[in-house]
């Protein structure tokens, strides 16, 4: 089986972390998913893992603040780490403070293998998105930008947004993946990018 397929089949929920003390120690490579609330992060994780309810999909933005750890243990061992969504306009100040403290507790000093930054394909980056990307660059964490909900656009608009994204984000086109949890657009590309980022991908595949 190709490594790309392994992600799809063997991902399971490992644990949530609501407080810094709940964050598991770093033991295996970690691929981090970040984005504002409602950007489509849960839908993406479900689609990548080919499971309907691995992550909870919400129609109401602004959920409990937690970092969720998913584990994939065959044949290599690694985690998908779902950071809490940010930028929910109505979030109380205490929730924002909780977000920062939890996310910082996780990220600071964590040797993250790769980050997937989700951005709504129809929209420019928010200031919070830019902060995340800046952080990843600064920490030398390689990142992919996934343009979400591409199915919501007609093909001409999709093409226009794909063209605009490198200039809007400052990222190389090779690191931008248009994605749709509804149609499956970008699933293969994103899975391959994750597989390629994991250490010793070739050895694991054999
Ligand atoms: P999260 O808050 O980032 O985890 O976002 P969710 O995955 O919960 O999705 C938020 C909303 O956007 C839900 O109503 C989803 O059904 C919808 N959504 C997510 N991904 C897509 C997509 O690719 N296409 C469309 N049309 N809707 C999507």
Short mmCIF file of C-alpha atoms in Angstrom, two decimals, residues 38-197:
data_model
loop_
_atom_site.label_atom_id
_atom_site.label_comp_id
_atom_site.label_asym_id
_atom_site.label_seq_id
_atom_site.Cartn_x
_atom_site.Cartn_y
_atom_site.Cartn_z
CA UNK A 38 -15.39 27.42 10.46
CA UNK A 39 -12.66 27.32 7.77
CA UNK A 40 -13.32 23.60 7.24
CA UNK A 41 -10.62 22.00 9.41
CA UNK A 42 -12.77 19.20 10.86
CA UNK A 43 -14.18 18.45 7.43
CA UNK A 44 -10.65 18.27 6.03
CA UNK A 45 -9.47 15.85 8.72
CA UNK A 46 -12.49 13.62 8.17
CA UNK A 47 -11.91 13.67 4.44
CA UNK A 48 -8.17 12.92 4.73
CA UNK A 49 -8.89 10.05 7.10
CA UNK A 50 -11.84 8.88 5.05
CA UNK A 51 -14.00 8.81 8.17
CA UNK A 52 -17.30 10.59 8.70
CA UNK A 53 -16.86 11.66 12.28
CA UNK A 54 -13.22 11.49 13.28
CA UNK A 55 -13.35 15.23 13.92
CA UNK A 56 -16.57 17.02 14.76
CA UNK A 57 -17.97 19.19 11.99
CA UNK A 58 -19.84 22.19 13.29
CA UNK A 59 -22.32 24.56 11.73
CA UNK A 60 -21.83 26.85 14.69
CA UNK A 61 -18.39 28.43 14.78
CA UNK A 62 -16.59 28.74 18.10
CA UNK A 63 -16.26 25.43 19.87
CA UNK A 64 -14.56 24.41 23.07
CA UNK A 65 -10.93 25.40 22.94
CA UNK A 66 -8.83 22.26 22.70
CA UNK A 67 -5.86 20.88 20.81
CA UNK A 68 -6.93 17.52 19.41
CA UNK A 69 -4.39 14.79 18.77
CA UNK A 70 -4.98 12.12 16.15
CA UNK A 71 -2.70 9.16 15.80
CA UNK A 72 -1.67 7.22 12.79
CA UNK A 73 0.38 4.18 13.70
CA UNK A 74 0.84 2.02 10.69
CA UNK A 75 3.53 1.46 9.56
CA UNK A 76 5.19 4.68 10.73
CA UNK A 77 3.96 6.41 13.81
CA UNK A 78 2.91 10.06 13.67
CA UNK A 79 0.25 12.50 14.80
CA UNK A 80 -2.13 14.88 13.12
CA UNK A 81 -2.60 17.79 15.53
CA UNK A 82 -5.73 19.90 15.23
CA UNK A 83 -5.18 23.34 16.75
CA UNK A 84 -8.29 25.14 18.00
CA UNK A 85 -9.87 27.49 15.44
CA UNK A 86 -9.31 31.20 15.98
CA UNK A 87 -10.85 34.47 14.91
CA UNK A 88 -14.40 33.73 15.95
CA UNK A 89 -15.78 37.27 16.08
CA UNK A 90 -17.99 36.70 19.09
CA UNK A 91 -15.38 34.88 21.14
CA UNK A 92 -15.14 36.27 24.64
CA UNK A 93 -11.87 37.80 25.69
CA UNK A 94 -11.32 34.97 28.16
CA UNK A 95 -11.66 32.45 25.28
CA UNK A 96 -9.10 34.36 23.24
CA UNK A 97 -6.70 34.35 26.17
CA UNK A 98 -7.30 30.63 26.62
CA UNK A 99 -6.62 30.05 22.91
CA UNK A 100 -3.29 31.89 23.04
CA UNK A 101 -2.13 30.23 26.19
CA UNK A 102 -3.04 26.71 25.02
CA UNK A 103 -1.66 27.12 21.49
CA UNK A 104 1.54 28.67 22.78
CA UNK A 105 1.93 25.90 25.33
CA UNK A 106 1.71 23.42 22.50
CA UNK A 107 3.79 25.20 19.85
CA UNK A 108 6.66 26.70 21.79
CA UNK A 109 9.64 24.44 21.45
CA UNK A 110 7.64 21.71 19.67
CA UNK A 111 9.61 20.28 16.73
CA UNK A 112 6.61 20.25 14.37
CA UNK A 113 7.30 18.37 11.13
CA UNK A 114 4.92 20.39 8.94
CA UNK A 115 1.99 22.76 9.30
CA UNK A 116 -1.12 22.85 7.14
CA UNK A 117 -2.56 26.36 7.27
CA UNK A 118 -6.19 26.41 6.14
CA UNK A 119 -7.55 29.55 4.50
CA UNK A 120 -10.95 29.97 2.87
CA UNK A 121 -10.13 29.92 -0.84
CA UNK A 122 -12.58 32.72 -1.53
CA UNK A 123 -11.04 35.16 0.91
CA UNK A 124 -7.74 36.92 1.53
CA UNK A 125 -5.74 36.03 4.64
CA UNK A 126 -6.89 37.45 7.95
CA UNK A 127 -4.42 39.08 10.29
CA UNK A 128 -4.55 35.96 12.47
CA UNK A 129 -3.74 33.76 9.45
CA UNK A 130 -0.74 35.99 8.75
CA UNK A 131 0.41 35.68 12.35
CA UNK A 132 0.27 31.89 12.11
CA UNK A 133 2.25 31.82 8.86
CA UNK A 134 4.75 34.27 10.28
CA UNK A 135 5.18 32.04 13.30
CA UNK A 136 5.73 28.93 11.17
CA UNK A 137 8.30 30.76 9.01
CA UNK A 138 10.09 32.12 12.04
CA UNK A 139 10.26 28.68 13.66
CA UNK A 140 11.36 27.16 10.32
CA UNK A 141 8.34 24.89 10.28
CA UNK A 142 7.60 23.99 6.65
CA UNK A 143 4.00 24.80 5.76
CA UNK A 144 1.36 24.13 3.15
CA UNK A 145 -1.49 26.56 2.60
CA UNK A 146 -4.74 24.72 1.89
CA UNK A 147 -7.41 26.81 0.14
CA UNK A 148 -10.67 25.41 1.53
CA UNK A 149 -14.25 25.15 0.21
CA UNK A 150 -13.13 25.42 -3.42
CA UNK A 151 -16.40 23.77 -4.51
CA UNK A 152 -18.21 26.95 -3.48
CA UNK A 153 -16.70 28.71 -6.52
CA UNK A 154 -17.31 28.32 -10.22
CA UNK A 155 -14.29 27.18 -12.20
CA UNK A 156 -13.43 30.68 -13.50
CA UNK A 157 -13.43 32.05 -9.96
CA UNK A 158 -11.42 29.06 -8.76
CA UNK A 159 -8.78 29.81 -11.41
CA UNK A 160 -8.70 33.50 -10.45
CA UNK A 161 -8.30 32.71 -6.76
CA UNK A 162 -5.58 30.12 -7.46
CA UNK A 163 -3.68 32.75 -9.46
CA UNK A 164 -4.09 35.39 -6.78
CA UNK A 165 -3.09 33.24 -3.82
CA UNK A 166 0.72 33.19 -4.18
CA UNK A 167 0.87 37.01 -4.20
CA UNK A 168 -1.71 37.31 -1.40
CA UNK A 169 0.07 34.83 0.85
CA UNK A 170 3.69 35.27 -0.16
CA UNK A 171 3.89 31.48 -0.54
CA UNK A 172 5.20 29.56 -3.50
CA UNK A 173 2.45 28.07 -5.71
CA UNK A 174 3.98 24.64 -5.05
CA UNK A 175 3.05 25.03 -1.39
CA UNK A 176 -0.58 26.00 -2.01
CA UNK A 177 -3.17 23.24 -2.34
CA UNK A 178 -6.76 23.99 -3.44
CA UNK A 179 -9.03 21.71 -1.41
CA UNK A 180 -12.65 20.70 -1.08
CA UNK A 181 -13.96 18.31 1.56
CA UNK A 182 -17.09 18.03 -0.52
CA UNK A 183 -15.56 16.97 -3.87
CA UNK A 184 -12.24 15.55 -2.68
CA UNK A 185 -10.25 18.14 -4.61
CA UNK A 186 -6.72 18.29 -3.18
CA UNK A 187 -6.99 15.18 -0.98
CA UNK A 188 -4.34 13.27 -2.93
CA UNK A 189 -2.01 16.28 -3.12
CA UNK A 190 -2.30 17.10 0.58
CA UNK A 191 -1.87 13.49 1.65
CA UNK A 192 1.20 13.20 -0.56
CA UNK A 193 2.64 16.42 0.92
CA UNK A 194 2.14 15.05 4.44
CA UNK A 195 3.69 11.72 3.49
CA UNK A 196 6.67 13.47 1.89
CA UNK A 197 7.25 15.60 5.00
#
